[in-house]
PDB file of C-alpha atoms in Angstrom:
ATOM      1  CA  UNK A 177       5.784  -2.935   3.509  1.00 39.00           C
ATOM      2  CA  UNK A 178       4.985  -4.140   6.979  1.00 40.00           C
ATOM      3  CA  UNK A 179       8.073  -2.423   8.686  1.00 44.00           C
ATOM      4  CA  UNK A 180       6.671   0.993   9.109  1.00 46.00           C
ATOM      5  CA  UNK A 181       3.118   1.953  10.484  1.00 52.00           C
ATOM      6  CA  UNK A 182       1.412   4.880   8.889  1.00 54.00           C
ATOM      7  CA  UNK A 183       1.329   7.951  11.041  1.00 55.00           C
ATOM      8  CA  UNK A 184      -2.026   7.606  12.542  1.00 51.00           C
ATOM      9  CA  UNK A 185      -3.651  10.894  13.060  1.00 50.00           C
ATOM     10  CA  UNK A 186      -6.407  11.449  15.791  1.00 51.00           C
ATOM     11  CA  UNK A 187      -8.245  14.189  13.656  1.00 58.00           C
ATOM     12  CA  UNK A 188      -9.071  14.075   9.989  1.00 59.00           C
ATOM     13  CA  UNK A 189      -6.978  16.375   7.979  1.00 59.00           C
ATOM     14  CA  UNK A 190      -8.653  19.541   7.416  1.00 66.00           C
ATOM     15  CA  UNK A 191     -10.921  20.364   4.401  1.00 78.00           C
ATOM     16  CA  UNK A 192      -8.974  21.622   1.465  1.00 91.00           C
ATOM     17  CA  UNK A 193      -5.716  19.079   2.275  1.00 95.00           C
ATOM     18  CA  UNK A 194      -5.047  17.239  -0.604  1.00 97.00           C
ATOM     19  CA  UNK A 195      -2.674  14.150  -1.481  1.00 97.00           C
ATOM     20  CA  UNK A 196      -2.053  13.524  -5.364  1.00 98.00           C
ATOM     21  CA  UNK A 197      -1.356  10.166  -6.711  1.00 98.00           C
ATOM     22  CA  UNK A 198      -0.003  10.080 -10.304  1.00 98.00           C
ATOM     23  CA  UNK A 199       0.033   6.921 -12.293  1.00 97.00           C
ATOM     24  CA  UNK A 200       0.017   8.181 -15.639  1.00 97.00           C
ATOM     25  CA  UNK A 201       3.908   8.631 -17.391  1.00 97.00           C
ATOM     26  CA  UNK A 202       4.767  11.948 -18.777  1.00 97.00           C
ATOM     27  CA  UNK A 203       4.518  12.174 -22.467  1.00 95.00           C
ATOM     28  CA  UNK A 204       2.576   9.189 -23.086  1.00 95.00           C
ATOM     29  CA  UNK A 205      -0.479  10.701 -20.904  1.00 96.00           C
ATOM     30  CA  UNK A 206      -1.916  13.916 -19.737  1.00 96.00           C
ATOM     31  CA  UNK A 207      -1.770  13.086 -16.389  1.00 97.00           C
ATOM     32  CA  UNK A 208       1.294  14.648 -14.707  1.00 97.00           C
ATOM     33  CA  UNK A 209       0.506  17.987 -16.660  1.00 97.00           C
ATOM     34  CA  UNK A 210      -3.099  17.710 -15.224  1.00 97.00           C
ATOM     35  CA  UNK A 211      -1.968  17.015 -11.868  1.00 98.00           C
ATOM     36  CA  UNK A 212       0.457  19.893 -11.993  1.00 98.00           C
ATOM     37  CA  UNK A 213      -2.519  22.423 -13.103  1.00 98.00           C
ATOM     38  CA  UNK A 214      -4.628  20.933 -10.328  1.00 98.00           C
ATOM     39  CA  UNK A 215      -1.979  21.295  -7.868  1.00 98.00           C
ATOM     40  CA  UNK A 216      -0.961  24.999  -8.572  1.00 98.00           C
ATOM     41  CA  UNK A 217      -4.582  25.927  -8.735  1.00 97.00           C
ATOM     42  CA  UNK A 218      -5.229  24.364  -5.294  1.00 97.00           C
ATOM     43  CA  UNK A 219      -2.359  26.397  -3.597  1.00 97.00           C
ATOM     44  CA  UNK A 220      -3.352  29.514  -5.509  1.00 97.00           C
ATOM     45  CA  UNK A 221      -6.761  28.616  -3.794  1.00 96.00           C
ATOM     46  CA  UNK A 222      -4.990  28.490  -0.068  1.00 95.00           C
ATOM     47  CA  UNK A 223      -5.649  24.672  -0.221  1.00 96.00           C
ATOM     48  CA  UNK A 224      -2.517  22.374   0.833  1.00 96.00           C
ATOM     49  CA  UNK A 225      -1.026  19.529  -0.927  1.00 97.00           C
ATOM     50  CA  UNK A 226      -0.083  17.326   1.807  1.00 96.00           C
ATOM     51  CA  UNK A 227       2.202  15.023  -0.524  1.00 97.00           C
ATOM     52  CA  UNK A 228       2.826  13.873  -4.089  1.00 98.00           C
ATOM     53  CA  UNK A 229       2.858   9.842  -4.676  1.00 98.00           C
ATOM     54  CA  UNK A 230       4.336   8.479  -7.813  1.00 98.00           C
ATOM     55  CA  UNK A 231       2.942   4.895  -8.735  1.00 97.00           C
ATOM     56  CA  UNK A 232       2.858   2.794 -11.538  1.00 97.00           C
ATOM     57  CA  UNK A 233       4.172   4.404 -14.972  1.00 97.00           C
ATOM     58  CA  UNK A 234       3.768   7.784 -12.990  1.00 98.00           C
ATOM     59  CA  UNK A 235       7.511   6.870 -11.673  1.00 98.00           C
ATOM     60  CA  UNK A 236       9.045   8.147 -14.792  1.00 98.00           C
ATOM     61  CA  UNK A 237       8.304  11.674 -13.650  1.00 98.00           C
ATOM     62  CA  UNK A 238      10.736  11.304 -11.154  1.00 98.00           C
ATOM     63  CA  UNK A 239      13.643  10.660 -13.652  1.00 98.00           C
ATOM     64  CA  UNK A 240      16.713  13.117 -13.662  1.00 97.00           C
ATOM     65  CA  UNK A 241      17.498  11.761 -17.251  1.00 96.00           C
ATOM     66  CA  UNK A 242      14.433  13.030 -19.098  1.00 95.00           C
ATOM     67  CA  UNK A 243      15.508  15.709 -21.582  1.00 96.00           C
ATOM     68  CA  UNK A 244      12.988  16.734 -23.765  1.00 96.00           C
ATOM     69  CA  UNK A 245      13.453  19.049 -26.709  1.00 97.00           C
ATOM     70  CA  UNK A 246      14.156  22.681 -25.173  1.00 95.00           C
ATOM     71  CA  UNK A 247      10.868  24.045 -26.938  1.00 96.00           C
ATOM     72  CA  UNK A 248       8.723  21.759 -25.003  1.00 95.00           C
ATOM     73  CA  UNK A 249       7.862  21.698 -21.662  1.00 95.00           C
ATOM     74  CA  UNK A 250       9.937  19.538 -19.351  1.00 96.00           C
ATOM     75  CA  UNK A 251       7.391  17.757 -17.024  1.00 97.00           C
ATOM     76  CA  UNK A 252       9.825  16.003 -14.907  1.00 97.00           C
ATOM     77  CA  UNK A 253      11.751  19.378 -14.067  1.00 97.00           C
ATOM     78  CA  UNK A 254       8.344  21.549 -13.994  1.00 98.00           C
ATOM     79  CA  UNK A 255       7.156  19.282 -11.219  1.00 98.00           C
ATOM     80  CA  UNK A 256      10.736  19.109  -9.451  1.00 98.00           C
ATOM     81  CA  UNK A 257      10.846  22.878  -9.353  1.00 98.00           C
ATOM     82  CA  UNK A 258       7.081  23.320  -8.042  1.00 98.00           C
ATOM     83  CA  UNK A 259       7.655  20.842  -5.450  1.00 98.00           C
ATOM     84  CA  UNK A 260      10.585  22.491  -4.010  1.00 98.00           C
ATOM     85  CA  UNK A 261       9.255  25.865  -4.248  1.00 98.00           C
ATOM     86  CA  UNK A 262       6.409  24.814  -2.115  1.00 98.00           C
ATOM     87  CA  UNK A 263       8.035  22.217   0.271  1.00 98.00           C
ATOM     88  CA  UNK A 264       5.745  19.361  -0.824  1.00 98.00           C
ATOM     89  CA  UNK A 265       7.112  15.948   0.103  1.00 98.00           C
ATOM     90  CA  UNK A 266       7.011  13.584  -3.053  1.00 98.00           C
ATOM     91  CA  UNK A 267       7.624   9.962  -3.274  1.00 98.00           C
ATOM     92  CA  UNK A 268       7.924   7.357  -5.769  1.00 98.00           C
ATOM     93  CA  UNK A 269       7.052   3.862  -5.027  1.00 98.00           C
ATOM     94  CA  UNK A 270       9.747   1.684  -4.636  1.00 97.00           C
ATOM     95  CA  UNK A 271       8.405  -1.467  -6.487  1.00 96.00           C
ATOM     96  CA  UNK A 272       7.161   0.498  -9.398  1.00 97.00           C
ATOM     97  CA  UNK A 273      10.193   2.453  -9.588  1.00 98.00           C
ATOM     98  CA  UNK A 274      12.784  -0.707  -9.465  1.00 98.00           C
ATOM     99  CA  UNK A 275      10.708  -2.147 -12.288  1.00 96.00           C
ATOM    100  CA  UNK A 276      10.925   0.557 -14.487  1.00 97.00           C
ATOM    101  CA  UNK A 277      14.298   1.845 -14.041  1.00 97.00           C
ATOM    102  CA  UNK A 278      14.021   4.639 -11.563  1.00 98.00           C
ATOM    103  CA  UNK A 279      16.780   4.318  -8.924  1.00 98.00           C
ATOM    104  CA  UNK A 280      18.311   6.247  -5.867  1.00 98.00           C
ATOM    105  CA  UNK A 281      21.719   6.028  -4.565  1.00 97.00           C
ATOM    106  CA  UNK A 282      21.170   3.259  -1.974  1.00 97.00           C
ATOM    107  CA  UNK A 283      19.032   1.132  -4.824  1.00 97.00           C
ATOM    108  CA  UNK A 284      22.187   1.548  -7.176  1.00 98.00           C
ATOM    109  CA  UNK A 285      24.518   0.226  -4.821  1.00 98.00           C
ATOM    110  CA  UNK A 286      22.181  -2.610  -3.276  1.00 97.00           C
ATOM    111  CA  UNK A 287      21.649  -3.812  -6.826  1.00 97.00           C
ATOM    112  CA  UNK A 288      24.968  -2.925  -8.409  1.00 98.00           C
ATOM    113  CA  UNK A 289      23.410  -0.810 -11.002  1.00 98.00           C
ATOM    114  CA  UNK A 290      25.777   1.278 -13.376  1.00 97.00           C
ATOM    115  CA  UNK A 291      23.808   4.636 -12.247  1.00 97.00           C
ATOM    116  CA  UNK A 292      20.980   6.455 -10.429  1.00 98.00           C
ATOM    117  CA  UNK A 293      18.763   8.720 -11.719  1.00 98.00           C
ATOM    118  CA  UNK A 294      16.306   9.886  -8.999  1.00 98.00           C
ATOM    119  CA  UNK A 295      15.492  13.648  -9.356  1.00 98.00           C
ATOM    120  CA  UNK A 296      15.549  15.957  -6.015  1.00 98.00           C
ATOM    121  CA  UNK A 297      13.042  16.213  -4.285  1.00 98.00           C
ATOM    122  CA  UNK A 298      11.791  12.845  -4.623  1.00 98.00           C
ATOM    123  CA  UNK A 299      12.380   9.837  -2.142  1.00 98.00           C
ATOM    124  CA  UNK A 300      11.727   6.293  -3.038  1.00 98.00           C
ATOM    125  CA  UNK A 301       9.591   4.602  -0.595  1.00 97.00           C
ATOM    126  CA  UNK A 302       6.866   1.995  -0.028  1.00 96.00           C
ATOM    127  CA  UNK A 303       3.247   2.176  -0.449  1.00 96.00           C
ATOM    128  CA  UNK A 304       2.952   2.894   3.464  1.00 95.00           C
ATOM    129  CA  UNK A 305       3.377   6.674   2.241  1.00 94.00           C
ATOM    130  CA  UNK A 306      -0.218   6.465   0.526  1.00 95.00           C
ATOM    131  CA  UNK A 307      -1.851   4.183   2.900  1.00 96.00           C
ATOM    132  CA  UNK A 308      -1.127   7.433   5.429  1.00 94.00           C
ATOM    133  CA  UNK A 309      -2.781   9.711   3.410  1.00 93.00           C
ATOM    134  CA  UNK A 310      -5.893   7.428   2.516  1.00 93.00           C
ATOM    135  CA  UNK A 311      -6.166   6.358   6.333  1.00 92.00           C
ATOM    136  CA  UNK A 312      -5.754  10.107   7.585  1.00 89.00           C
ATOM    137  CA  UNK A 313      -8.894  10.807   5.577  1.00 75.00           C
ATOM    138  CA  UNK A 314      -7.198  13.292   3.602  1.00 90.00           C
ATOM    139  CA  UNK A 315      -8.864  13.944   0.105  1.00 94.00           C
ATOM    140  CA  UNK A 316      -6.665  11.772  -2.586  1.00 96.00           C
ATOM    141  CA  UNK A 317      -6.770  12.375  -5.939  1.00 96.00           C
ATOM    142  CA  UNK A 318      -5.752  10.019  -8.699  1.00 96.00           C
ATOM    143  CA  UNK A 319      -4.438  11.289 -12.117  1.00 97.00           C
ATOM    144  CA  UNK A 320      -4.404   8.245 -14.316  1.00 95.00           C
ATOM    145  CA  UNK A 321      -3.312   7.880 -18.030  1.00 91.00           C
ATOM    146  CA  UNK A 322      -6.677   8.326 -19.316  1.00 80.00           C
ATOM    147  CA  UNK A 323      -6.612  11.867 -17.805  1.00 45.00           C
TER     148      UNK A 323
ATOM    149  CA  UNK B 281     -11.719   4.236   6.400  1.00 88.00           C
ATOM    150  CA  UNK B 282     -12.958   1.784   4.212  1.00 95.00           C
ATOM    151  CA  UNK B 283     -11.480   1.417   0.649  1.00 97.00           C
ATOM    152  CA  UNK B 284     -12.960  -0.159  -2.550  1.00 97.00           C
ATOM    153  CA  UNK B 285     -10.018  -0.718  -5.339  1.00 97.00           C
ATOM    154  CA  UNK B 286     -11.651  -1.419  -8.612  1.00 97.00           C
ATOM    155  CA  UNK B 287      -9.822  -3.759 -11.348  1.00 96.00           C
ATOM    156  CA  UNK B 288     -11.251  -3.027 -14.554  1.00 94.00           C
ATOM    157  CA  UNK B 289      -8.577  -4.316 -16.982  1.00 92.00           C
ATOM    158  CA  UNK B 290      -7.872  -8.139 -17.886  1.00 94.00           C
ATOM    159  CA  UNK B 291      -5.045  -9.709 -16.170  1.00 94.00           C
ATOM    160  CA  UNK B 292      -1.318 -10.080 -18.150  1.00 94.00           C
ATOM    161  CA  UNK B 293      -2.226  -7.435 -20.623  1.00 88.00           C
ATOM    162  CA  UNK B 294      -0.911  -4.623 -18.447  1.00 88.00           C
ATOM    163  CA  UNK B 295       0.904  -4.316 -14.893  1.00 90.00           C
ATOM    164  CA  UNK B 296      -1.739  -1.805 -13.741  1.00 91.00           C
ATOM    165  CA  UNK B 297      -4.101  -4.485 -12.147  1.00 93.00           C
ATOM    166  CA  UNK B 298      -1.077  -6.194 -10.479  1.00 93.00           C
ATOM    167  CA  UNK B 299       0.068  -2.802  -8.837  1.00 94.00           C
ATOM    168  CA  UNK B 300      -3.786  -2.157  -7.475  1.00 95.00           C
ATOM    169  CA  UNK B 301      -3.562  -5.639  -5.955  1.00 95.00           C
ATOM    170  CA  UNK B 302      -0.522  -4.481  -4.178  1.00 95.00           C
ATOM    171  CA  UNK B 303      -2.364  -1.190  -2.934  1.00 96.00           C
ATOM    172  CA  UNK B 304      -5.174  -3.428  -1.641  1.00 97.00           C
ATOM    173  CA  UNK B 305      -2.438  -5.890  -0.003  1.00 96.00           C
ATOM    174  CA  UNK B 306      -1.014  -2.978   1.563  1.00 96.00           C
ATOM    175  CA  UNK B 307      -4.028  -1.349   2.871  1.00 96.00           C
ATOM    176  CA  UNK B 308      -4.702  -4.841   4.512  1.00 96.00           C
ATOM    177  CA  UNK B 309      -1.276  -5.046   5.899  1.00 95.00           C
ATOM    178  CA  UNK B 310      -1.673  -2.191   7.818  1.00 95.00           C
ATOM    179  CA  UNK B 311      -4.936  -3.187   9.095  1.00 95.00           C
ATOM    180  CA  UNK B 312      -7.246  -0.643   6.786  1.00 96.00           C
ATOM    181  CA  UNK B 313     -10.469  -2.164   5.707  1.00 96.00           C
ATOM    182  CA  UNK B 314     -10.117  -3.000   1.866  1.00 97.00           C
ATOM    183  CA  UNK B 315     -12.078  -4.846  -0.753  1.00 98.00           C
ATOM    184  CA  UNK B 316     -11.698  -5.303  -4.562  1.00 98.00           C
ATOM    185  CA  UNK B 317     -13.962  -5.169  -7.235  1.00 98.00           C
ATOM    186  CA  UNK B 318     -13.552  -6.624 -10.831  1.00 97.00           C
ATOM    187  CA  UNK B 319     -15.646  -5.444 -13.465  1.00 96.00           C
ATOM    188  CA  UNK B 320     -15.526  -5.423 -17.226  1.00 95.00           C
ATOM    189  CA  UNK B 321     -12.382  -7.434 -18.755  1.00 95.00           C
ATOM    190  CA  UNK B 322     -11.423  -7.440 -15.039  1.00 96.00           C
ATOM    191  CA  UNK B 323     -13.648 -10.406 -14.163  1.00 97.00           C
ATOM    192  CA  UNK B 324     -11.216 -12.354 -15.856  1.00 96.00           C
ATOM    193  CA  UNK B 325      -8.737 -12.079 -12.809  1.00 96.00           C
ATOM    194  CA  UNK B 326     -11.200 -14.324 -11.109  1.00 96.00           C
ATOM    195  CA  UNK B 327     -11.433 -17.135 -13.350  1.00 95.00           C
ATOM    196  CA  UNK B 328     -10.375 -20.357 -12.221  1.00 94.00           C
ATOM    197  CA  UNK B 329      -7.471 -22.832 -13.783  1.00 93.00           C
ATOM    198  CA  UNK B 330      -5.423 -19.841 -14.996  1.00 94.00           C
ATOM    199  CA  UNK B 331      -2.140 -20.752 -16.688  1.00 93.00           C
ATOM    200  CA  UNK B 332       0.028 -17.862 -17.535  1.00 93.00           C
ATOM    201  CA  UNK B 333       3.183 -19.466 -18.286  1.00 93.00           C
ATOM    202  CA  UNK B 334       2.764 -18.692 -22.124  1.00 93.00           C
ATOM    203  CA  UNK B 335       3.248 -14.968 -21.631  1.00 92.00           C
ATOM    204  CA  UNK B 336       6.381 -15.569 -19.170  1.00 92.00           C
ATOM    205  CA  UNK B 337       3.843 -14.421 -16.060  1.00 91.00           C
ATOM    206  CA  UNK B 338       3.083 -15.925 -12.684  1.00 91.00           C
ATOM    207  CA  UNK B 339      -0.689 -16.625 -12.581  1.00 93.00           C
ATOM    208  CA  UNK B 340      -2.645 -14.059 -10.591  1.00 93.00           C
ATOM    209  CA  UNK B 341      -4.762 -17.021  -9.218  1.00 92.00           C
ATOM    210  CA  UNK B 342      -2.602 -17.704  -6.285  1.00 88.00           C
ATOM    211  CA  UNK B 343      -2.193 -13.946  -5.262  1.00 89.00           C
ATOM    212  CA  UNK B 344      -5.876 -13.656  -5.220  1.00 92.00           C
ATOM    213  CA  UNK B 345      -6.635 -16.704  -3.194  1.00 89.00           C
ATOM    214  CA  UNK B 346      -4.294 -15.381  -0.613  1.00 89.00           C
ATOM    215  CA  UNK B 347      -6.279 -12.145  -0.461  1.00 93.00           C
ATOM    216  CA  UNK B 348      -8.672 -13.278   2.243  1.00 92.00           C
ATOM    217  CA  UNK B 349      -5.408 -14.385   4.134  1.00 92.00           C
ATOM    218  CA  UNK B 350      -4.098 -11.238   3.820  1.00 92.00           C
ATOM    219  CA  UNK B 351      -6.862  -9.400   5.275  1.00 95.00           C
ATOM    220  CA  UNK B 352      -8.862  -8.373   1.797  1.00 96.00           C
ATOM    221  CA  UNK B 353     -12.414  -8.215   3.065  1.00 97.00           C
ATOM    222  CA  UNK B 354     -14.103  -9.175  -0.164  1.00 97.00           C
ATOM    223  CA  UNK B 355     -13.473 -10.233  -3.971  1.00 97.00           C
ATOM    224  CA  UNK B 356     -16.497  -8.435  -5.763  1.00 97.00           C
ATOM    225  CA  UNK B 357     -17.352  -9.469  -9.026  1.00 97.00           C
ATOM    226  CA  UNK B 358     -19.342  -7.369 -11.664  1.00 98.00           C
ATOM    227  CA  UNK B 359     -22.310  -9.737 -12.425  1.00 97.00           C
ATOM    228  CA  UNK B 360     -23.117  -8.285 -15.735  1.00 97.00           C
ATOM    229  CA  UNK B 361     -19.393  -8.704 -16.821  1.00 98.00           C
ATOM    230  CA  UNK B 362     -19.245 -12.278 -15.490  1.00 98.00           C
ATOM    231  CA  UNK B 363     -22.008 -13.264 -17.822  1.00 97.00           C
ATOM    232  CA  UNK B 364     -20.529 -11.471 -20.783  1.00 97.00           C
ATOM    233  CA  UNK B 365     -17.237 -13.421 -20.252  1.00 97.00           C
ATOM    234  CA  UNK B 366     -19.110 -16.466 -19.498  1.00 97.00           C
ATOM    235  CA  UNK B 367     -18.132 -17.074 -16.079  1.00 97.00           C
ATOM    236  CA  UNK B 368     -20.527 -18.499 -13.689  1.00 94.00           C
ATOM    237  CA  UNK B 369     -20.130 -19.358 -10.047  1.00 90.00           C
ATOM    238  CA  UNK B 370     -18.309 -22.464 -10.790  1.00 93.00           C
ATOM    239  CA  UNK B 371     -15.809 -21.216 -13.065  1.00 95.00           C
ATOM    240  CA  UNK B 372     -14.842 -18.348 -10.668  1.00 96.00           C
ATOM    241  CA  UNK B 373     -12.571 -18.475  -7.578  1.00 94.00           C
ATOM    242  CA  UNK B 374     -14.189 -19.609  -4.412  1.00 91.00           C
ATOM    243  CA  UNK B 375     -14.044 -16.386  -2.374  1.00 92.00           C
ATOM    244  CA  UNK B 376     -15.845 -14.295  -5.142  1.00 95.00           C
ATOM    245  CA  UNK B 377     -18.939 -12.481  -4.287  1.00 96.00           C
ATOM    246  CA  UNK B 378     -21.450 -11.476  -7.113  1.00 96.00           C
ATOM    247  CA  UNK B 379     -22.067  -7.713  -7.074  1.00 97.00           C
ATOM    248  CA  UNK B 380     -23.975  -5.035  -8.928  1.00 96.00           C
ATOM    249  CA  UNK B 381     -21.449  -2.103  -9.394  1.00 95.00           C
ATOM    250  CA  UNK B 382     -22.859   1.249  -8.997  1.00 94.00           C
ATOM    251  CA  UNK B 383     -23.785   4.295  -6.455  1.00 95.00           C
ATOM    252  CA  UNK B 384     -25.003   1.997  -3.981  1.00 96.00           C
ATOM    253  CA  UNK B 385     -22.101  -0.369  -4.005  1.00 96.00           C
ATOM    254  CA  UNK B 386     -19.575   2.471  -3.975  1.00 95.00           C
ATOM    255  CA  UNK B 387     -21.604   4.570  -1.239  1.00 96.00           C
ATOM    256  CA  UNK B 388     -20.676   1.459   1.080  1.00 96.00           C
ATOM    257  CA  UNK B 389     -17.018   2.797   0.882  1.00 96.00           C
ATOM    258  CA  UNK B 390     -14.875   5.759   2.266  1.00 94.00           C
ATOM    259  CA  UNK B 391     -12.586   5.866  -0.294  1.00 95.00           C
ATOM    260  CA  UNK B 392     -12.703   4.240  -3.862  1.00 95.00           C
ATOM    261  CA  UNK B 393      -9.656   3.986  -6.206  1.00 94.00           C
ATOM    262  CA  UNK B 394      -9.175   2.531  -9.890  1.00 91.00           C
ATOM    263  CA  UNK B 395      -6.298   0.587 -11.310  1.00 85.00           C
ATOM    264  CA  UNK B 396      -4.047   2.959 -13.265  1.00 77.00           C
TER     265      UNK B 396
END
């Protein structure tokens, strides 16, 4: 946590720049769906999404192994496509991810696990990414399991 | 940029409070001012003499005792919730300050975040 300083911005982020934190899991909460609707609406209104941060149960959204029935919305894929189309950086918190079995290649090797499952374009990183958004006065919105 | 993180869930029932605590410690590690507010069943985090061995967990008491050392500015407890759960100043951890949650309190912070 201490090995990386958050980028210190000299001026506050301009109005209309958002960072989204998703803590509710797909399929057991509405949070990822609501967040995606918000993100699409924000871009349509010429706002900017600075980054998406998955925390707690929200990390399940980045699983490359989720396979809902074909006639249901694939939330993980929909989010992943949206992030790539709009080149929005997305991070899953490493502590939340490792606890819940969301693993990238390097963590797979480090812990000698049988597989990795992190979807493109997510990265696994520490809370410093979130601190960066909070400390830069970007508007940070939270999508919890209740909403 | 001052931040208030609110924990409104009892300890041990879920990981959300612990992960909110990690958020507070992370801000403090980056020298960002942060305080914690415990309200509702969350005030039980602040109870002295916790033993979580029966649920195979570590007591959160030690984590909270370290909060001021890590740079967390204040541990605030919802006064009404403390009364509801039978907690008085003697049964609360030493560093705790009683507070009355509401717009006046949250207005003192630039950023307010809840545990999941």
